[in-house]
Amino acid sequence: MSKPDFQFHSPLSLLHEWEGRTDGAPLRELLVTGFTLDLAFFERHCVSIARALGARITVLGDAAQTVHEAVDVRHAGRAYQHGQASCGGAFHPKLVVLAGDDDVWVAIGSGNPTMSGWGHNFELWLVIRASRRTGPRALHDLGAWLADLPRVVKMPSWVGDTVALIGDWITPSEIDDTLPGVRVFGNLRRSLIDQLPTSPVDSLRMTAPFFDARARAVEALIGRMRPDEVSMALQECLSQYSGKALLDATAAVPRTSFSFLDENRTRHGKLVEWSVGGKTTAMTGSANLSAAALLTTTVDGGNCELVTTAPILTSLLPWEASVDRSTLSRKDTIPGDLRTDPAVALVVLGARRVRHAITVELITTTQEPITLESSPNGSPDTWTALHVFTPDGSTVQSVQFIAPEQLGGAVRAKARVGDQQVVSPVVFLTDTVRCRPRADTSDQPRMTFVGDDDTVLTDKVLAGRFNADLLRLLGHVQEHKTATATAPLRSTAVTASAADSDDHWGIWLESVERSLGPHLTGVLFPGAFVSPGTTTTEWAVGPEANDSEIAEGESDDTIEGLTDTPADSRRAAPDISTSQRSQYRAWAHRWTKAATAVPRPPLELRMLVARTYLVLLAASVWGTDEGWRPELRDLACSLVPDADEQSSVPGQALDFLSSLISACLALLLQDATLHGGGEYDVIAKSAWAGTVELVAYADPELADEYLYAPDKPYARVPTWSEVKGVIDLAATAVDDPHAEDRAALEQEDLPAEMQDGVWVIDGTFRNPRRVAARAATLVRTPSAVLARNEHKTTVVLREGKTLAIAESTAPRWRVYELTPMSTPLSMLAGDDGFPQGGKTYPLEPVPTRIHALTEAVRVNHQLLVAALQAYRPGPTRTGQHSR
């Protein structure tokens, strides 16, 4: 059941209460908003507790109201997200949201996240505890407000995404009726006063620390509710008000009373309560009794406020010594207007690091060049320039640039406008991946093996540990699937959010790192950003070759004349003793069997097996044995993501994946072709057919990271040029369905052109029948081939095992059935006439059998007949030979 709680309450108490829960429920999100913000206080009292509970922490405050010094802030951007908000008035809501898998605790009140607001002042909070599945309409109100907030108030886009996600997260699936009178609303698009009742009330009671100078808000409340009685409490010196204005605003009310409260502590709570027929309703929250808070909307330049209304049993108005009207009329604590609007607005909303790029989002009204600076800790004389840009004229700017090597955590903007130096408030560089909620990974299978680059596969003991760990992880397939199916409620929202986020790659990569460790993650995704300070990206043995060194027999001129391509296979493969190779082959067989089983292991494990297989091939583990080909084919095909993986795996991972597959294909195509009929050809064609669409998008530069030097006898390694050729052919094949056939014909020096669905070959060859048979053997079925010289034309049609041939010298069709061991070339290559066993049909009218073939091949039989009839027998040119 949902529960409201009216009390002077610090959100710190809520956090400690969640920490003390006996059920151990994790905290997923902690959202804190306020006007003034003290991050040093917040870090000291909140961050460690909330992070220990597993929460992502998001703090949002008014850009102009920070009370901390940047040098005192230690963890912003690394342990929690901090963003600055800006709107026409003050960004003023005081909100704390604690969200778990099943529970939502919300505190809406008057206290800022500072020592005063959460520790010293008298504040007023409304606390709601509810279930995510069934909750009060107030949480539905709050969820809608959070979803709309980033659309109205300027804030960092990544913080806005989080705020909207939390709004969706806390919105209950079903509305219960336990708290029908409790509502939450703000003034984003509709003023607060327009959402209050208009019928007359018996009494109206108010208190707040701030009133506008002319008491316009009080006057508007009285005019709307028409009370018979007004009671107002304020602090004589600490509250800001004009006594005369308050008396004028309440002059039409039959009965008025005022009270001065003691000033030992600041009374910072905001309260408007009214009674009708013995029932009392209280409005609490962030809104002072000012025109900017109550009478305007955020979109029209007013404050951004958040309030609640709820029925109460007893009045919340504090009351002490009454004050007479004459005394009140002499009081005026409204300060003079000391605020001077800057000539130029320059506010950095936030700065974010995503992999190797920095994004800074800011507000400015200048078109002068702006310098972005960083500092390790925000202290004086430590600021260095990062990037200079000129605004494009729009108020909100988003600037992205490559992260420099030296980069501090504090970021600010600076501009010179005339003789004035304008400097923005400081923000803190945010790594949103590190700040996200802690994943529940206690049951996630992990690699316990840890080894250095030069001992992973060369040390017998460590290699055994690696094998055992890999087999253990591969054996967790069923557990992996079960965990995915029974993941906590949060996983759906997180996945949906991450799919549209720049953080998707970082989140996914860190999950891989938790499973495989940083070294093996670097092996699979060389050069990818894993986490700050992680630099391991290679699996190599011995010193790397000096690419600038000139080999014997070369000169500088020779080097300059070479094409600018990556060096083939820069790394050296491990040195594995001959006595251990049979053991490694047995291990590789077991890895392959597990990696290609159904249900399939996670993608990163399949990639690890394929990657390790390439390493072992480069290390000559198979020697002259070609038994690796079927296993490598199966591994390459297993790497193609299924439908679920395509929607969940980030695009950057697919870049590495397709490049790894291209290296596998290049190796399978050594001593094999895509158009041959041999054993190796069939294996290569099978792998190609299953992966070509993915390989078309591979990056040759990434593929080069998976290659090794052929520095061992019988090492099986592809070269960079072979890999690039595979990628180029795949890219062409995706755009041109005949690319593979064209490449096969060109490789055999057959200058064929595709015309109306027919491969046409013109030449001076002696025997068109042999040429047509060769081409029909090379290209995929169904196919049509026409070969001709100046004396004869031959047409060959093929669909599967059915073969038809017709020639201009013998105007009739002959149809044959190919045996499992025969090809068009083996059947028709002889010079002794047509083979026996075929069925003969007239050229015209086109028989039903031939018509069916031309339909299958999708060619016009009339054009074929016309081509055959256009040639008549003639003398054979001497000196010609059969190809």
PDB file of N, CA and C in Angstrom, residues 466-532:
ATOM      1  N   PHE A 466      43.710 -21.800 -18.692  1.00  0.00           N
ATOM      2  CA  PHE A 466      42.920 -21.082 -19.685  1.00  0.00           C
ATOM      3  C   PHE A 466      41.883 -22.005 -20.322  1.00  0.00           C
ATOM      4  N   ASN A 467      42.297 -23.200 -20.696  1.00  0.00           N
ATOM      5  CA  ASN A 467      41.377 -24.160 -21.303  1.00  0.00           C
ATOM      6  C   ASN A 467      40.237 -24.505 -20.355  1.00  0.00           C
ATOM      7  N   ALA A 468      40.576 -24.757 -19.091  1.00  0.00           N
ATOM      8  CA  ALA A 468      39.534 -25.123 -18.126  1.00  0.00           C
ATOM      9  C   ALA A 468      38.547 -23.982 -17.934  1.00  0.00           C
ATOM     10  N   ASP A 469      39.055 -22.766 -17.844  1.00  0.00           N
ATOM     11  CA  ASP A 469      38.177 -21.617 -17.666  1.00  0.00           C
ATOM     12  C   ASP A 469      37.272 -21.405 -18.868  1.00  0.00           C
ATOM     13  N   LEU A 470      37.855 -21.528 -20.063  1.00  0.00           N
ATOM     14  CA  LEU A 470      37.065 -21.306 -21.273  1.00  0.00           C
ATOM     15  C   LEU A 470      35.974 -22.359 -21.406  1.00  0.00           C
ATOM     16  N   LEU A 471      36.296 -23.603 -21.129  1.00  0.00           N
ATOM     17  CA  LEU A 471      35.282 -24.651 -21.206  1.00  0.00           C
ATOM     18  C   LEU A 471      34.198 -24.444 -20.148  1.00  0.00           C
ATOM     19  N   ARG A 472      34.597 -23.959 -18.974  1.00  0.00           N
ATOM     20  CA  ARG A 472      33.603 -23.693 -17.926  1.00  0.00           C
ATOM     21  C   ARG A 472      32.640 -22.601 -18.364  1.00  0.00           C
ATOM     22  N   LEU A 473      33.171 -21.536 -18.948  1.00  0.00           N
ATOM     23  CA  LEU A 473      32.301 -20.463 -19.413  1.00  0.00           C
ATOM     24  C   LEU A 473      31.397 -20.932 -20.539  1.00  0.00           C
ATOM     25  N   LEU A 474      31.951 -21.704 -21.473  1.00  0.00           N
ATOM     26  CA  LEU A 474      31.143 -22.209 -22.573  1.00  0.00           C
ATOM     27  C   LEU A 474      30.057 -23.163 -22.076  1.00  0.00           C
ATOM     28  N   GLY A 475      30.312 -23.798 -20.943  1.00  0.00           N
ATOM     29  CA  GLY A 475      29.331 -24.725 -20.379  1.00  0.00           C
ATOM     30  C   GLY A 475      28.202 -24.046 -19.645  1.00  0.00           C
ATOM     31  N   HIS A 476      28.300 -22.719 -19.487  1.00  0.00           N
ATOM     32  CA  HIS A 476      27.264 -21.974 -18.776  1.00  0.00           C
ATOM     33  C   HIS A 476      26.185 -21.471 -19.728  1.00  0.00           C
ATOM     34  N   VAL A 477      26.029 -22.094 -20.884  1.00  0.00           N
ATOM     35  CA  VAL A 477      25.066 -21.603 -21.870  1.00  0.00           C
ATOM     36  C   VAL A 477      23.653 -21.588 -21.308  1.00  0.00           C
ATOM     37  N   GLN A 478      23.226 -22.681 -20.730  1.00  0.00           N
ATOM     38  CA  GLN A 478      21.858 -22.765 -20.250  1.00  0.00           C
ATOM     39  C   GLN A 478      21.605 -21.774 -19.133  1.00  0.00           C
ATOM     40  N   GLU A 479      22.618 -21.641 -18.223  1.00  0.00           N
ATOM     41  CA  GLU A 479      22.469 -20.671 -17.146  1.00  0.00           C
ATOM     42  C   GLU A 479      22.368 -19.263 -17.705  1.00  0.00           C
ATOM     43  N   HIS A 480      23.155 -18.996 -18.748  1.00  0.00           N
ATOM     44  CA  HIS A 480      23.119 -17.668 -19.371  1.00  0.00           C
ATOM     45  C   HIS A 480      21.735 -17.373 -19.936  1.00  0.00           C
ATOM     46  N   LYS A 481      21.151 -18.355 -20.620  1.00  0.00           N
ATOM     47  CA  LYS A 481      19.823 -18.146 -21.205  1.00  0.00           C
ATOM     48  C   LYS A 481      18.772 -17.969 -20.123  1.00  0.00           C
ATOM     49  N   THR A 482      18.896 -18.773 -19.053  1.00  0.00           N
ATOM     50  CA  THR A 482      17.926 -18.673 -17.971  1.00  0.00           C
ATOM     51  C   THR A 482      18.017 -17.328 -17.284  1.00  0.00           C
ATOM     52  N   ALA A 483      19.252 -16.869 -17.051  1.00  0.00           N
ATOM     53  CA  ALA A 483      19.438 -15.567 -16.399  1.00  0.00           C
ATOM     54  C   ALA A 483      18.853 -14.457 -17.239  1.00  0.00           C
ATOM     55  N   THR A 484      19.000 -14.575 -18.552  1.00  0.00           N
ATOM     56  CA  THR A 484      18.461 -13.543 -19.437  1.00  0.00           C
ATOM     57  C   THR A 484      16.934 -13.522 -19.370  1.00  0.00           C
ATOM     58  N   ALA A 485      16.344 -14.719 -19.302  1.00  0.00           N
ATOM     59  CA  ALA A 485      14.883 -14.798 -19.295  1.00  0.00           C
ATOM     60  C   ALA A 485      14.285 -14.329 -17.980  1.00  0.00           C
ATOM     61  N   THR A 486      15.051 -14.499 -16.870  1.00  0.00           N
ATOM     62  CA  THR A 486      14.514 -14.157 -15.560  1.00  0.00           C
ATOM     63  C   THR A 486      15.204 -12.945 -14.975  1.00  0.00           C
ATOM     64  N   ALA A 487      15.737 -12.069 -15.828  1.00  0.00           N
ATOM     65  CA  ALA A 487      16.414 -10.863 -15.336  1.00  0.00           C
ATOM     66  C   ALA A 487      15.421  -9.994 -14.584  1.00  0.00           C
ATOM     67  N   PRO A 488      15.916  -9.179 -13.619  1.00  0.00           N
ATOM     68  CA  PRO A 488      15.005  -8.330 -12.860  1.00  0.00           C
ATOM     69  C   PRO A 488      14.273  -7.335 -13.739  1.00  0.00           C
ATOM     70  N   LEU A 489      13.238  -6.779 -13.154  1.00  0.00           N
ATOM     71  CA  LEU A 489      12.369  -5.872 -13.895  1.00  0.00           C
ATOM     72  C   LEU A 489      13.137  -4.776 -14.596  1.00  0.00           C
ATOM     73  N   ARG A 490      14.225  -4.335 -13.994  1.00  0.00           N
ATOM     74  CA  ARG A 490      14.956  -3.192 -14.496  1.00  0.00           C
ATOM     75  C   ARG A 490      15.566  -3.437 -15.861  1.00  0.00           C
ATOM     76  N   SER A 491      15.914  -4.696 -16.185  1.00  0.00           N
ATOM     77  CA  SER A 491      16.693  -4.954 -17.397  1.00  0.00           C
ATOM     78  C   SER A 491      15.999  -4.443 -18.647  1.00  0.00           C
ATOM     79  N   THR A 492      14.681  -4.543 -18.694  1.00  0.00           N
ATOM     80  CA  THR A 492      13.975  -4.076 -19.884  1.00  0.00           C
ATOM     81  C   THR A 492      14.176  -2.590 -20.107  1.00  0.00           C
ATOM     82  N   ALA A 493      14.023  -1.813 -19.047  1.00  0.00           N
ATOM     83  CA  ALA A 493      14.169  -0.370 -19.187  1.00  0.00           C
ATOM     84  C   ALA A 493      15.590   0.012 -19.510  1.00  0.00           C
ATOM     85  N   VAL A 494      16.553  -0.660 -18.862  1.00  0.00           N
ATOM     86  CA  VAL A 494      17.951  -0.321 -19.116  1.00  0.00           C
ATOM     87  C   VAL A 494      18.323  -0.633 -20.548  1.00  0.00           C
ATOM     88  N   THR A 495      17.902  -1.809 -21.040  1.00  0.00           N
ATOM     89  CA  THR A 495      18.234  -2.176 -22.410  1.00  0.00           C
ATOM     90  C   THR A 495      17.598  -1.217 -23.397  1.00  0.00           C
ATOM     91  N   ALA A 496      16.349  -0.884 -23.178  1.00  0.00           N
ATOM     92  CA  ALA A 496      15.681   0.026 -24.095  1.00  0.00           C
ATOM     93  C   ALA A 496      16.349   1.380 -24.116  1.00  0.00           C
ATOM     94  N   SER A 497      16.781   1.824 -22.935  1.00  0.00           N
ATOM     95  CA  SER A 497      17.441   3.125 -22.882  1.00  0.00           C
ATOM     96  C   SER A 497      18.799   3.060 -23.549  1.00  0.00           C
ATOM     97  N   ALA A 498      19.534   1.976 -23.267  1.00  0.00           N
ATOM     98  CA  ALA A 498      20.881   1.881 -23.803  1.00  0.00           C
ATOM     99  C   ALA A 498      20.882   1.752 -25.311  1.00  0.00           C
ATOM    100  N   ALA A 499      19.827   1.141 -25.877  1.00  0.00           N
ATOM    101  CA  ALA A 499      19.816   0.940 -27.326  1.00  0.00           C
ATOM    102  C   ALA A 499      19.865   2.244 -28.087  1.00  0.00           C
ATOM    103  N   ASP A 500      19.339   3.328 -27.502  1.00  0.00           N
ATOM    104  CA  ASP A 500      19.327   4.625 -28.161  1.00  0.00           C
ATOM    105  C   ASP A 500      20.388   5.557 -27.591  1.00  0.00           C
ATOM    106  N   SER A 501      21.346   4.988 -26.866  1.00  0.00           N
ATOM    107  CA  SER A 501      22.309   5.832 -26.159  1.00  0.00           C
ATOM    108  C   SER A 501      23.707   5.610 -26.685  1.00  0.00           C
ATOM    109  N   ASP A 502      24.515   6.674 -26.625  1.00  0.00           N
ATOM    110  CA  ASP A 502      25.921   6.537 -26.983  1.00  0.00           C
ATOM    111  C   ASP A 502      26.657   5.615 -26.027  1.00  0.00           C
ATOM    112  N   ASP A 503      26.078   5.364 -24.854  1.00  0.00           N
ATOM    113  CA  ASP A 503      26.739   4.530 -23.864  1.00  0.00           C
ATOM    114  C   ASP A 503      26.568   3.037 -24.137  1.00  0.00           C
ATOM    115  N   HIS A 504      25.774   2.668 -25.109  1.00  0.00           N
ATOM    116  CA  HIS A 504      25.479   1.257 -25.337  1.00  0.00           C
ATOM    117  C   HIS A 504      26.757   0.449 -25.510  1.00  0.00           C
ATOM    118  N   TRP A 505      27.674   0.971 -26.302  1.00  0.00           N
ATOM    119  CA  TRP A 505      28.932   0.273 -26.552  1.00  0.00           C
ATOM    120  C   TRP A 505      29.733   0.141 -25.263  1.00  0.00           C
ATOM    121  N   GLY A 506      29.866   1.215 -24.512  1.00  0.00           N
ATOM    122  CA  GLY A 506      30.638   1.164 -23.280  1.00  0.00           C
ATOM    123  C   GLY A 506      30.034   0.219 -22.262  1.00  0.00           C
ATOM    124  N   ILE A 507      28.701   0.238 -22.147  1.00  0.00           N
ATOM    125  CA  ILE A 507      28.031  -0.654 -21.198  1.00  0.00           C
ATOM    126  C   ILE A 507      28.234  -2.110 -21.594  1.00  0.00           C
ATOM    127  N   TRP A 508      28.051  -2.386 -22.873  1.00  0.00           N
ATOM    128  CA  TRP A 508      28.211  -3.764 -23.347  1.00  0.00           C
ATOM    129  C   TRP A 508      29.653  -4.226 -23.174  1.00  0.00           C
ATOM    130  N   LEU A 509      30.596  -3.359 -23.496  1.00  0.00           N
ATOM    131  CA  LEU A 509      32.008  -3.720 -23.416  1.00  0.00           C
ATOM    132  C   LEU A 509      32.419  -3.981 -21.980  1.00  0.00           C
ATOM    133  N   GLU A 510      31.904  -3.190 -21.047  1.00  0.00           N
ATOM    134  CA  GLU A 510      32.266  -3.420 -19.652  1.00  0.00           C
ATOM    135  C   GLU A 510      31.681  -4.735 -19.157  1.00  0.00           C
ATOM    136  N   SER A 511      30.500  -5.114 -19.658  1.00  0.00           N
ATOM    137  CA  SER A 511      29.931  -6.410 -19.300  1.00  0.00           C
ATOM    138  C   SER A 511      30.831  -7.545 -19.785  1.00  0.00           C
ATOM    139  N   VAL A 512      31.366  -7.385 -20.999  1.00  0.00           N
ATOM    140  CA  VAL A 512      32.312  -8.378 -21.508  1.00  0.00           C
ATOM    141  C   VAL A 512      33.550  -8.423 -20.624  1.00  0.00           C
ATOM    142  N   GLU A 513      34.015  -7.262 -20.205  1.00  0.00           N
ATOM    143  CA  GLU A 513      35.216  -7.207 -19.367  1.00  0.00           C
ATOM    144  C   GLU A 513      34.990  -7.907 -18.034  1.00  0.00           C
ATOM    145  N   ARG A 514      33.783  -7.769 -17.473  1.00  0.00           N
ATOM    146  CA  ARG A 514      33.492  -8.461 -16.223  1.00  0.00           C
ATOM    147  C   ARG A 514      33.558  -9.970 -16.393  1.00  0.00           C
ATOM    148  N   SER A 515      33.192 -10.444 -17.566  1.00  0.00           N
ATOM    149  CA  SER A 515      33.186 -11.881 -17.818  1.00  0.00           C
ATOM    150  C   SER A 515      34.569 -12.408 -18.185  1.00  0.00           C
ATOM    151  N   LEU A 516      35.270 -11.696 -19.068  1.00  0.00           N
ATOM    152  CA  LEU A 516      36.535 -12.209 -19.608  1.00  0.00           C
ATOM    153  C   LEU A 516      37.767 -11.580 -18.975  1.00  0.00           C
ATOM    154  N   GLY A 517      37.599 -10.451 -18.312  1.00  0.00           N
ATOM    155  CA  GLY A 517      38.760  -9.745 -17.798  1.00  0.00           C
ATOM    156  C   GLY A 517      39.268  -8.740 -18.816  1.00  0.00           C
ATOM    157  N   PRO A 518      40.035  -7.745 -18.349  1.00  0.00           N
ATOM    158  CA  PRO A 518      40.473  -6.674 -19.256  1.00  0.00           C
ATOM    159  C   PRO A 518      41.409  -7.153 -20.354  1.00  0.00           C
ATOM    160  N   HIS A 519      42.299  -8.131 -20.068  1.00  0.00           N
ATOM    161  CA  HIS A 519      43.251  -8.547 -21.096  1.00  0.00           C
ATOM    162  C   HIS A 519      42.555  -9.224 -22.269  1.00  0.00           C
ATOM    163  N   LEU A 520      41.718 -10.222 -21.986  1.00  0.00           N
ATOM    164  CA  LEU A 520      41.056 -10.933 -23.073  1.00  0.00           C
ATOM    165  C   LEU A 520      40.049 -10.039 -23.794  1.00  0.00           C
ATOM    166  N   THR A 521      39.455  -9.101 -23.085  1.00  0.00           N
ATOM    167  CA  THR A 521      38.578  -8.135 -23.756  1.00  0.00           C
ATOM    168  C   THR A 521      39.374  -7.299 -24.739  1.00  0.00           C
ATOM    169  N   GLY A 522      40.595  -6.899 -24.337  1.00  0.00           N
ATOM    170  CA  GLY A 522      41.466  -6.168 -25.250  1.00  0.00           C
ATOM    171  C   GLY A 522      41.902  -7.002 -26.431  1.00  0.00           C
ATOM    172  N   VAL A 523      42.053  -8.306 -26.233  1.00  0.00           N
ATOM    173  CA  VAL A 523      42.408  -9.205 -27.332  1.00  0.00           C
ATOM    174  C   VAL A 523      41.288  -9.258 -28.365  1.00  0.00           C
ATOM    175  N   LEU A 524      40.039  -9.323 -27.891  1.00  0.00           N
ATOM    176  CA  LEU A 524      38.900  -9.410 -28.808  1.00  0.00           C
ATOM    177  C   LEU A 524      38.595  -8.083 -29.472  1.00  0.00           C
ATOM    178  N   PHE A 525      38.774  -6.989 -28.731  1.00  0.00           N
ATOM    179  CA  PHE A 525      38.428  -5.663 -29.246  1.00  0.00           C
ATOM    180  C   PHE A 525      39.648  -4.751 -29.135  1.00  0.00           C
ATOM    181  N   PRO A 526      40.660  -5.009 -29.935  1.00  0.00           N
ATOM    182  CA  PRO A 526      41.911  -4.249 -29.812  1.00  0.00           C
ATOM    183  C   PRO A 526      41.703  -2.765 -30.051  1.00  0.00           C
ATOM    184  N   GLY A 527      42.236  -1.980 -29.126  1.00  0.00           N
ATOM    185  CA  GLY A 527      42.148  -0.535 -29.265  1.00  0.00           C
ATOM    186  C   GLY A 527      40.864   0.059 -28.750  1.00  0.00           C
ATOM    187  N   ALA A 528      39.892  -0.788 -28.356  1.00  0.00           N
ATOM    188  CA  ALA A 528      38.617  -0.255 -27.877  1.00  0.00           C
ATOM    189  C   ALA A 528      38.785   0.278 -26.470  1.00  0.00           C
ATOM    190  N   PHE A 529      38.010   1.305 -26.137  1.00  0.00           N
ATOM    191  CA  PHE A 529      38.031   1.877 -24.796  1.00  0.00           C
ATOM    192  C   PHE A 529      37.260   0.950 -23.880  1.00  0.00           C
ATOM    193  N   VAL A 530      37.945   0.379 -22.880  1.00  0.00           N
ATOM    194  CA  VAL A 530      37.292  -0.519 -21.941  1.00  0.00           C
ATOM    195  C   VAL A 530      36.940   0.210 -20.661  1.00  0.00           C
ATOM    196  N   SER A 531      37.932   0.777 -20.015  1.00  0.00           N
ATOM    197  CA  SER A 531      37.698   1.580 -18.829  1.00  0.00           C
ATOM    198  C   SER A 531      38.927   2.422 -18.608  1.00  0.00           C
ATOM    199  N   PRO A 532      38.813   3.520 -17.883  1.00  0.00           N
ATOM    200  CA  PRO A 532      39.949   4.395 -17.695  1.00  0.00           C
ATOM    201  C   PRO A 532      41.132   3.640 -17.119  1.00  0.00           C
TER     202      PRO A 532
END
